[in-house]
């Protein structure tokens, strides 16, 4: 028998945010968004019990299948990050963008379009409302700017919670300006600052920084409790099983799921 | 804004059945099952409010994406069937097999393997326990035999509820012995018998039988309230957007999702 816990879903205001959300007149194809996969709302505890708030960027094809954000390669890196802080379950992850992006240059300027920001801010306010969030970590520049926009808005006025920015989890693109070591150095700085702020993690752990590459243990599987019922272990513990089918560079990209 | 309701998930004993379930030592690849997509548990009301119980056969690739049974071509035909009876939401659909089948000749003989039947019978018992089910409809021979096995088991002893069998929703295979008209004639008989038994549908409607083919209205979309949050209208209102990628004839079949 399989006896894994699964995510039983959002409750309260979080449930409402998953039922009433902006459509493709807000996240327009012409603006670089891939609304056809639908919105992917969160990963983690959308029920008011989260003590760590994670903000990412946008969902990709793996997440279109799992229907939870940060569950592909970037997600497993982030999972290792939050577990280093002792958070094994009491986190909530949301993205700066509700829908996937197929063209960053077109989409990123829309980060704070009124309809995009207003909806995102409702998530951030809902996350903070129970008063349990001890720290916020933003991964990537759009996530950081989303947080800034929130704190400068009427919704976020008076918010007093520690925020730490970190590089996007896959900022170390092949041939790009940021190396794996750059990424991990940046994450180590972020971890140190966060660790000093956190009072009540799920498990008290000494902070162990990254070395020069992710170890196997630093890429843990996505917890079954974060995904819908019935998703299988290979979907949580391997990467790249969902890929874009050709032509990938369009709003309507198809998805190919390869069972390992 | 999109404001569609979604399935907020199983509750109570149904939730437990979605957390604790047989694995691939019960639904074995060598026996013709495709356990790698994971189990697909139900569609409809897994919360004790169902008044119509539908039993189908096994999930296919569309359902591996939507994570709800009977949401592809067969599912839309069944949806039209239950709506003819006035059921727009108060139904629960479960399958004879928790996992997909890739080889019927290998898998069907395992219908009543102890581990397969015991788990299925827990679902049937849970569905009947609130005492609200007015009728059971089985689609296809394995579903009918599953129901028979339940009523002949200690779990199902004393169950007194009207049951009607009907042909499998896609029994009219090209070149096969059953024509579209045969299927619809069979369904009209089943509908007539069920309609006479049902006291409390969601909507009282005169029974309108099928003609010589499914009309557009007889292939309604899968209600958004039956699917997880965020799934898009095209996933509910079109067929064949998920297909088996090659090689399809194996336990590990890949899935190709084509966005219309």
Coordinates of C-alpha atoms in Angstrom, one line a residue:
Chain A
X1 CA 0.0 0.0 0.0
X2 CA 1.0 3.6 -0.6
X3 CA 0.4 5.8 2.4
X4 CA 1.9 9.1 1.3
X5 CA 0.1 12.3 2.5
X6 CA -1.1 14.6 -0.2
X7 CA -2.1 18.2 -0.4
X8 CA -5.7 18.3 0.5
X9 CA -6.0 21.7 -1.0
X10 CA -6.4 25.4 -0.1
X11 CA -8.8 26.5 2.6
X12 CA -10.5 29.8 3.5
X13 CA -9.4 32.8 1.6
X14 CA -6.7 30.7 -0.2
X15 CA -9.5 28.6 -1.6
X16 CA -11.3 31.6 -2.9
X17 CA -8.2 32.9 -4.6
X18 CA -8.0 29.5 -6.4
X19 CA -11.6 29.9 -7.6
X20 CA -11.6 33.5 -8.6
X21 CA -8.6 34.6 -10.6
X22 CA -7.6 36.7 -13.6
X23 CA -7.9 35.2 -17.1
X24 CA -6.2 35.7 -20.4
X25 CA -7.4 39.3 -20.8
X26 CA -5.0 40.1 -17.9
X27 CA -2.3 37.5 -18.7
X28 CA -2.4 38.1 -22.4
X29 CA -0.8 35.8 -25.0
X30 CA 0.3 39.0 -26.9
X31 CA 2.2 40.0 -23.7
X32 CA 4.2 36.7 -23.6
X33 CA 2.1 34.7 -21.2
X34 CA 1.0 31.1 -21.8
X35 CA -2.5 31.2 -20.3
X36 CA -3.6 28.0 -22.0
X37 CA -2.1 25.7 -19.4
X38 CA -4.1 27.5 -16.8
X39 CA -3.0 29.2 -13.6
X40 CA -0.8 27.3 -11.1
X41 CA -1.4 28.8 -7.8
X42 CA 1.0 27.7 -5.1
X43 CA 2.9 24.9 -3.4
X44 CA 2.9 24.2 0.3
X45 CA 0.4 25.3 3.0
X46 CA -2.4 27.4 1.6
X47 CA -4.2 27.1 4.9
X48 CA -2.8 29.8 7.2
X49 CA -0.2 27.6 8.9
X50 CA 2.9 28.7 6.8
X51 CA 5.8 30.4 8.7
X52 CA 8.0 30.9 5.7
X53 CA 6.8 32.7 2.5
X54 CA 8.6 32.0 -0.7
X55 CA 8.1 34.0 -3.9
X56 CA 9.2 32.6 -7.2
X57 CA 8.7 33.7 -10.8
X58 CA 6.3 31.7 -13.0
X59 CA 5.3 28.1 -13.6
X60 CA 6.6 25.9 -16.5
X61 CA 5.6 22.6 -18.1
X62 CA 6.3 20.3 -15.1
X63 CA 4.0 22.5 -13.0
X64 CA 1.3 22.4 -15.7
X65 CA 1.1 18.7 -15.0
X66 CA 1.6 18.6 -11.2
X67 CA -0.6 21.8 -10.8
X68 CA 1.7 23.1 -8.0
X69 CA 4.4 25.7 -8.6
X70 CA 8.1 25.0 -8.1
X71 CA 8.0 21.3 -8.6
X72 CA 10.4 20.9 -11.4
X73 CA 14.2 21.5 -11.4
X74 CA 13.9 25.0 -9.9
X75 CA 11.4 23.6 -7.4
X76 CA 13.8 20.9 -6.1
X77 CA 16.5 23.4 -5.7
X78 CA 14.2 25.6 -3.7
X79 CA 13.1 22.6 -1.6
X80 CA 16.7 22.0 -0.6
X81 CA 17.0 25.7 0.3
X82 CA 14.0 25.8 2.6
X83 CA 14.9 22.4 4.2
X84 CA 18.4 23.8 5.0
X85 CA 16.4 26.4 7.1
X86 CA 14.6 23.6 8.9
X87 CA 11.3 24.0 7.0
X88 CA 10.0 20.7 5.9
X89 CA 6.3 21.7 5.6
X90 CA 5.4 25.0 7.1
X91 CA 6.0 27.1 4.0
X92 CA 3.9 28.7 1.3
X93 CA 5.3 29.3 -2.1
X94 CA 3.6 31.6 -4.6
X95 CA 4.9 33.1 -7.9
X96 CA 5.1 36.6 -9.1
X97 CA 3.1 35.5 -12.2
X98 CA 0.1 33.2 -12.0
X99 CA 0.5 31.8 -15.5
X100 CA 3.6 30.6 -17.4
X101 CA 5.7 32.9 -19.5
X102 CA 6.9 31.9 -23.0
X103 CA 8.7 35.2 -23.7
X104 CA 10.4 36.9 -20.7
X105 CA 11.2 40.1 -22.6
X106 CA 7.6 40.5 -23.4
X107 CA 6.1 39.4 -20.1
X108 CA 8.4 40.8 -17.4
X109 CA 7.4 44.5 -18.1
X110 CA 3.9 43.5 -17.1
X111 CA 4.9 42.5 -13.5
X112 CA 3.0 45.2 -12.0
X113 CA 0.1 45.6 -14.4
X114 CA -2.9 46.5 -12.2
X115 CA -4.7 43.2 -12.7
X116 CA -1.6 41.2 -12.2
X117 CA -0.4 43.0 -9.1
X118 CA -3.8 43.3 -7.5
X119 CA -4.3 39.5 -7.6
X120 CA -0.8 38.7 -6.4
X121 CA -1.1 41.2 -3.6
X122 CA -4.3 39.4 -2.4
X123 CA -2.2 36.2 -2.1
X124 CA 0.6 38.0 -0.2
X125 CA -1.9 39.6 2.1
X126 CA -3.6 36.3 2.7
X127 CA -0.2 34.7 3.5
X128 CA 0.6 37.4 6.0
X129 CA -2.8 37.8 7.6
X130 CA -2.5 35.0 10.2
X131 CA 0.6 36.8 11.5
X132 CA 2.8 33.6 11.4
X133 CA 5.2 34.4 8.6
X134 CA 8.7 34.8 10.1
X135 CA 10.5 35.6 6.9
X136 CA 10.0 36.1 3.1
X137 CA 12.5 34.9 0.6
X138 CA 12.2 36.1 -3.0
X139 CA 13.9 34.1 -5.8
X140 CA 14.9 36.2 -8.8
X141 CA 14.5 39.8 -9.6
X142 CA 10.8 39.7 -10.6
X143 CA 9.9 38.1 -7.3
X144 CA 11.9 40.7 -5.4
X145 CA 10.2 43.6 -7.3
X146 CA 6.8 42.0 -6.7
X147 CA 7.5 42.0 -3.0
X148 CA 8.7 45.6 -3.2
X149 CA 5.5 46.6 -5.1
X150 CA 3.4 45.0 -2.4
X151 CA 5.1 46.7 0.5
X152 CA 4.7 50.1 -1.3
X153 CA 1.0 49.5 -2.0
X154 CA -1.9 50.3 0.3
X155 CA -2.4 46.5 0.8
X156 CA 1.2 46.1 2.1
X157 CA 1.5 49.2 4.1
X158 CA 2.6 48.5 7.6
X159 CA 3.9 45.1 6.8
X160 CA 6.8 44.4 9.0
X161 CA 8.4 41.1 8.1
X162 CA 12.0 40.2 7.3
X163 CA 12.6 39.8 3.5
X164 CA 15.6 38.3 1.8
X165 CA 16.3 38.2 -1.9
X166 CA 18.1 35.4 -3.6
X167 CA 19.0 34.6 -7.2
X168 CA 16.5 32.7 -9.3
X169 CA 17.0 29.0 -8.7
X170 CA 18.2 28.3 -12.3
X171 CA 20.0 31.6 -12.8
X172 CA 23.1 29.6 -13.7
X173 CA 22.3 29.1 -17.3
X174 CA 24.8 27.4 -19.6
X175 CA 27.0 30.1 -21.1
X176 CA 25.4 32.9 -19.0
X177 CA 27.0 35.4 -16.7
X178 CA 26.1 33.5 -13.5
X179 CA 28.0 30.3 -12.7
X180 CA 26.8 27.5 -10.4
X181 CA 29.2 28.8 -7.8
X182 CA 27.9 32.3 -8.1
X183 CA 24.4 31.0 -7.5
X184 CA 25.4 29.0 -4.5
X185 CA 27.5 31.8 -3.0
X186 CA 24.5 34.0 -3.3
X187 CA 22.2 31.4 -1.7
X188 CA 24.7 30.9 1.1
X189 CA 24.5 34.6 2.0
X190 CA 20.7 34.5 1.8
X191 CA 20.6 31.4 4.0
X192 CA 22.8 33.0 6.6
X193 CA 20.6 36.0 6.9
X194 CA 17.4 34.0 6.9
X195 CA 18.7 31.5 9.5
X196 CA 19.4 34.4 11.9
X197 CA 15.8 35.6 11.7
X198 CA 13.9 32.3 12.0
X199 CA 12.7 31.4 15.4
X200 CA 10.4 28.5 14.8
X201 CA 11.4 26.2 12.0
X202 CA 9.8 22.7 11.7
X203 CA 13.1 21.2 12.7
X204 CA 16.0 23.0 14.5
X205 CA 19.1 22.3 12.3
X206 CA 22.6 23.7 12.2
X207 CA 22.9 25.7 9.0
X208 CA 25.1 23.8 6.5
X209 CA 26.1 26.0 3.5
X210 CA 26.3 24.8 -0.1
X211 CA 29.7 23.8 -1.5
X212 CA 30.6 24.3 -5.1
X213 CA 27.7 22.3 -6.5
X214 CA 24.3 20.9 -5.4
X215 CA 24.8 17.6 -3.6
X216 CA 22.2 14.9 -4.0
X217 CA 20.9 15.7 -0.6
X218 CA 20.5 19.3 -1.5
X219 CA 18.1 18.3 -4.3
X220 CA 15.5 16.5 -2.2
X221 CA 12.3 15.2 -3.7
X222 CA 9.2 17.4 -3.6
X223 CA 7.2 16.2 -0.6
X224 CA 4.1 14.2 -1.4
X225 CA 2.2 16.4 0.9
X226 CA 2.8 19.3 -1.4
X227 CA 1.3 17.6 -4.5
X228 CA -2.2 16.5 -5.4
X229 CA -3.4 13.0 -4.5
X230 CA -2.0 10.1 -6.5
X231 CA 1.0 11.7 -8.1
X232 CA 3.8 9.2 -8.2
X233 CA 7.3 9.3 -6.6
X234 CA 9.0 9.6 -10.0
X235 CA 7.2 12.9 -10.5
X236 CA 8.6 14.2 -7.3
X237 CA 12.2 12.9 -7.4
X238 CA 13.2 13.3 -11.1
X239 CA 13.5 16.3 -13.3
X240 CA 12.7 17.0 -16.9
X241 CA 10.1 14.3 -17.4
X242 CA 7.8 17.0 -18.8
X243 CA 9.2 18.9 -21.7
X244 CA 7.9 21.3 -24.3
X245 CA 6.9 19.7 -27.5
X246 CA 7.5 21.5 -30.7
X247 CA 7.0 24.3 -31.5
X248 CA 7.9 25.3 -28.0
X249 CA 8.3 29.1 -28.6
X250 CA 4.6 29.9 -28.7
X251 CA 1.8 30.7 -26.4
X252 CA 0.2 27.3 -27.2
X253 CA 3.1 25.1 -26.5
X254 CA 2.3 21.4 -26.2
X255 CA 3.7 19.2 -23.4
X256 CA 5.4 15.9 -23.7
X257 CA 5.4 13.7 -20.6
X258 CA 8.1 11.0 -20.6
X259 CA 7.7 8.3 -18.0
X260 CA 11.2 7.4 -16.6
Chain B
X1 CA -11.9 37.0 -13.9
X2 CA -12.6 33.3 -14.0
X3 CA -15.0 32.3 -11.3
X4 CA -15.5 28.6 -12.0
X5 CA -16.1 26.2 -9.0
X6 CA -13.5 23.4 -8.7
X7 CA -13.4 20.1 -6.9
X8 CA -12.1 21.0 -3.4
X9 CA -11.3 17.3 -2.9
X10 CA -12.3 14.2 -1.0
X11 CA -13.4 14.4 2.6
X12 CA -13.6 11.9 5.4
X13 CA -13.3 8.3 4.5
X14 CA -13.0 9.2 0.8
X15 CA -9.9 11.3 1.7
X16 CA -8.4 8.4 3.5
X17 CA -9.0 6.2 0.4
X18 CA -7.1 8.7 -1.7
X19 CA -4.2 8.6 0.8
X20 CA -3.9 4.9 1.4
X21 CA -4.2 2.8 -1.7
X22 CA -2.7 -0.3 -3.4
X23 CA 0.6 0.1 -5.3
X24 CA 2.2 -1.7 -8.3
X25 CA 2.6 -4.9 -6.4
X26 CA -1.2 -5.2 -6.7
X27 CA -1.7 -3.5 -10.0
X28 CA 1.3 -5.1 -11.7
X29 CA 2.9 -4.1 -14.9
X30 CA 3.2 -7.8 -15.8
X31 CA -0.6 -8.1 -15.4
X32 CA -1.3 -5.3 -18.0
X33 CA -1.6 -2.3 -15.7
X34 CA 0.0 1.1 -16.2
X35 CA 0.7 2.0 -12.6
X36 CA 3.3 4.6 -13.5
X37 CA 0.7 7.3 -14.2
X38 CA -0.5 6.7 -10.6
X39 CA -4.0 6.0 -9.4
X40 CA -7.0 8.1 -10.6
X41 CA -9.6 7.8 -7.9
X42 CA -12.9 9.3 -8.8
X43 CA -14.9 12.1 -10.3
X44 CA -17.8 13.9 -8.7
X45 CA -18.7 14.2 -5.1
X46 CA -16.4 12.2 -2.8
X47 CA -17.9 13.8 0.3
X48 CA -21.0 11.7 1.0
X49 CA -23.5 13.8 -0.9
X50 CA -23.8 11.7 -4.0
X51 CA -27.2 10.2 -4.9
X52 CA -26.1 8.4 -8.1
X53 CA -23.2 6.0 -8.2
X54 CA -21.4 5.4 -11.5
X55 CA -18.9 2.6 -12.0
X56 CA -16.6 2.7 -15.0
X57 CA -13.6 0.7 -16.1
X58 CA -10.2 2.3 -15.9
X59 CA -8.5 5.7 -16.5
X60 CA -6.6 6.6 -19.7
X61 CA -4.2 9.3 -20.6
X62 CA -6.6 12.3 -20.4
X63 CA -7.4 11.3 -16.9
X64 CA -3.7 11.0 -16.0
X65 CA -3.5 14.8 -16.6
X66 CA -6.8 15.9 -15.1
X67 CA -6.4 13.4 -12.2
X68 CA -10.2 12.6 -12.3
X69 CA -11.7 9.6 -14.0
X70 CA -14.1 9.7 -16.9
X71 CA -13.0 13.1 -18.2
X72 CA -12.0 12.2 -21.7
X73 CA -14.2 11.0 -24.6
X74 CA -15.9 8.3 -22.5
X75 CA -16.3 10.8 -19.7
X76 CA -18.2 13.3 -21.8
X77 CA -20.5 10.6 -23.0
X78 CA -21.2 9.5 -19.4
X79 CA -21.7 13.1 -18.4
X80 CA -24.4 13.5 -21.0
X81 CA -26.0 10.2 -19.7
X82 CA -26.1 11.3 -16.1
X83 CA -27.4 14.8 -17.0
X84 CA -30.3 13.2 -18.9
X85 CA -31.3 11.7 -15.6
X86 CA -31.2 15.2 -14.1
X87 CA -27.9 14.7 -12.2
X88 CA -25.7 17.8 -12.7
X89 CA -23.6 17.4 -9.6
X90 CA -24.8 14.8 -7.1
X91 CA -23.0 11.8 -8.5
X92 CA -19.9 9.9 -7.7
X93 CA -18.0 8.0 -10.4
X94 CA -15.4 5.4 -9.5
X95 CA -13.7 2.8 -11.7
X96 CA -13.4 -1.0 -11.5
X97 CA -9.6 -0.5 -11.7
X98 CA -7.7 2.2 -9.8
X99 CA -4.9 2.3 -12.4
X100 CA -4.9 2.4 -16.2
X101 CA -4.8 -0.7 -18.3
X102 CA -2.5 -1.1 -21.3
X103 CA -3.5 -4.7 -22.2
X104 CA -7.1 -5.6 -21.5
X105 CA -6.6 -9.3 -22.1
X106 CA -3.9 -9.4 -19.4
X107 CA -5.6 -7.1 -16.9
X108 CA -9.3 -8.0 -17.0
X109 CA -8.8 -11.4 -15.4
X110 CA -7.5 -9.6 -12.3
X111 CA -10.7 -7.7 -11.7
X112 CA -11.4 -9.6 -8.5
X113 CA -7.8 -10.2 -7.3
X114 CA -8.1 -9.9 -3.5
X115 CA -6.1 -6.6 -3.3
X116 CA -7.9 -5.0 -6.2
X117 CA -11.4 -6.0 -5.0
X118 CA -10.8 -5.2 -1.4
X119 CA -9.8 -1.6 -2.1
X120 CA -12.6 -1.1 -4.7
X121 CA -15.2 -2.5 -2.2
X122 CA -14.0 0.1 0.3
X123 CA -15.0 2.8 -2.2
X124 CA -18.3 1.2 -2.9
X125 CA -19.1 0.8 0.8
X126 CA -18.1 4.4 1.4
X127 CA -20.3 5.6 -1.4
X128 CA -23.3 3.7 0.0
X129 CA -22.7 4.4 3.7
X130 CA -24.5 7.7 3.9
X131 CA -27.6 6.0 2.6
X132 CA -28.2 8.5 -0.1
X133 CA -27.5 6.6 -3.3
X134 CA -30.7 6.0 -5.2
X135 CA -29.2 4.0 -8.1
X136 CA -26.0 2.5 -9.4
X137 CA -25.1 2.4 -13.0
X138 CA -22.3 0.3 -14.3
X139 CA -20.7 1.0 -17.7
X140 CA -19.1 -2.0 -19.3
X141 CA -18.8 -5.7 -18.3
X142 CA -15.9 -5.3 -15.8
X143 CA -17.9 -2.6 -13.9
X144 CA -20.9 -4.8 -13.8
X145 CA -18.9 -7.7 -12.5
X146 CA -17.2 -5.5 -10.0
X147 CA -20.6 -4.5 -8.6
X148 CA -21.7 -8.2 -8.6
X149 CA -18.6 -9.2 -6.7
X150 CA -19.3 -6.4 -4.2
X151 CA -22.9 -7.5 -3.5
X152 CA -21.7 -11.1 -3.1
X153 CA -19.0 -10.1 -0.6
X154 CA -19.4 -9.7 3.1
X155 CA -18.9 -6.0 2.6
X156 CA -21.8 -5.7 0.3
X157 CA -24.2 -8.2 1.9
X158 CA -27.5 -6.6 2.6
X159 CA -27.0 -3.8 0.1
X160 CA -30.3 -3.0 -1.4
X161 CA -30.0 -0.4 -4.1
X162 CA -31.2 -0.4 -7.7
X163 CA -28.4 -1.3 -10.2
X164 CA -28.5 -0.9 -13.9
X165 CA -25.9 -2.1 -16.4
X166 CA -25.1 -0.3 -19.6
X167 CA -22.5 -0.8 -22.3
X168 CA -19.1 0.8 -22.0
X169 CA -19.2 4.4 -23.2
X170 CA -16.9 3.7 -26.1
X171 CA -18.1 0.2 -26.9
X172 CA -18.8 1.2 -30.4
X173 CA -15.3 0.7 -31.7
X174 CA -14.6 1.2 -35.4
X175 CA -15.1 -2.1 -37.2
X176 CA -16.3 -3.8 -34.0
X177 CA -19.5 -5.7 -33.4
X178 CA -21.3 -2.9 -31.6
X179 CA -22.5 0.1 -33.6
X180 CA -23.2 3.6 -32.4
X181 CA -26.9 2.8 -32.7
X182 CA -26.4 -0.4 -30.7
X183 CA -24.7 1.6 -27.9
X184 CA -27.4 4.3 -27.9
X185 CA -30.2 1.8 -27.9
X186 CA -28.7 0.0 -25.0
X187 CA -28.3 3.3 -23.1
X188 CA -31.9 4.3 -23.8
X189 CA -33.0 1.1 -22.2
X190 CA -30.8 1.8 -19.2
X191 CA -31.9 5.4 -19.0
X192 CA -35.6 4.4 -18.9
X193 CA -35.1 1.9 -16.1
X194 CA -33.0 4.3 -14.1
X195 CA -35.3 7.3 -14.6
X196 CA -38.1 5.2 -13.2
X197 CA -36.1 4.6 -10.0
X198 CA -34.8 8.1 -9.3
X199 CA -36.7 10.2 -6.9
X200 CA -34.5 13.1 -6.2
X201 CA -32.3 14.3 -9.1
X202 CA -30.6 17.7 -9.0
X203 CA -33.1 18.8 -11.6
X204 CA -36.4 17.2 -12.6
X205 CA -36.3 16.7 -16.3
X206 CA -38.4 14.8 -18.8
X207 CA -36.4 11.9 -20.1
X208 CA -35.2 12.6 -23.7
X209 CA -33.8 9.4 -25.3
X210 CA -30.8 9.4 -27.6
X211 CA -31.4 9.3 -31.4
X212 CA -29.1 7.6 -33.9
X213 CA -26.0 9.6 -32.8
X214 CA -24.8 11.7 -29.9
X215 CA -25.9 15.3 -30.4
X216 CA -23.7 18.2 -29.4
X217 CA -25.8 18.7 -26.3
X218 CA -25.4 15.1 -25.4
X219 CA -21.7 15.5 -25.1
X220 CA -21.6 18.3 -22.5
X221 CA -18.4 19.6 -21.0
X222 CA -17.1 18.1 -17.9
X223 CA -18.2 20.4 -15.1
X224 CA -15.4 22.6 -13.7
X225 CA -16.6 21.6 -10.2
X226 CA -15.5 18.0 -11.0
X227 CA -11.9 18.9 -11.8
X228 CA -9.0 20.3 -9.8
X229 CA -8.5 24.0 -9.5
X230 CA -7.2 25.9 -12.5
X231 CA -7.9 23.4 -15.2
X232 CA -8.9 25.2 -18.3
X233 CA -12.2 25.1 -20.3
X234 CA -10.5 23.4 -23.3
X235 CA -9.6 20.5 -21.1
X236 CA -13.2 20.0 -20.2
X237 CA -14.9 20.6 -23.6
X238 CA -12.6 19.0 -26.1
X239 CA -11.5 15.4 -26.5
X240 CA -8.2 13.8 -27.6
X241 CA -5.9 16.6 -26.4
X242 CA -4.0 14.0 -24.5
X243 CA -2.6 11.1 -26.5
X244 CA -0.3 8.3 -26.0
X245 CA 3.2 9.0 -27.3
X246 CA 5.1 6.2 -28.9
X247 CA 5.6 3.5 -28.0
X248 CA 2.1 3.4 -26.7
X249 CA 1.7 -0.3 -26.1
X250 CA 3.8 -0.6 -23.0
X251 CA 3.4 -0.1 -19.3
X252 CA 5.5 3.1 -19.4
X253 CA 3.6 4.9 -22.1
X254 CA 4.5 8.6 -22.5
X255 CA 1.8 11.2 -22.8
X256 CA 1.6 14.0 -25.4
X257 CA -0.6 17.0 -24.5
X258 CA -1.6 19.1 -27.5
X259 CA -3.1 22.4 -26.7
X260 CA -6.0 23.1 -29.1

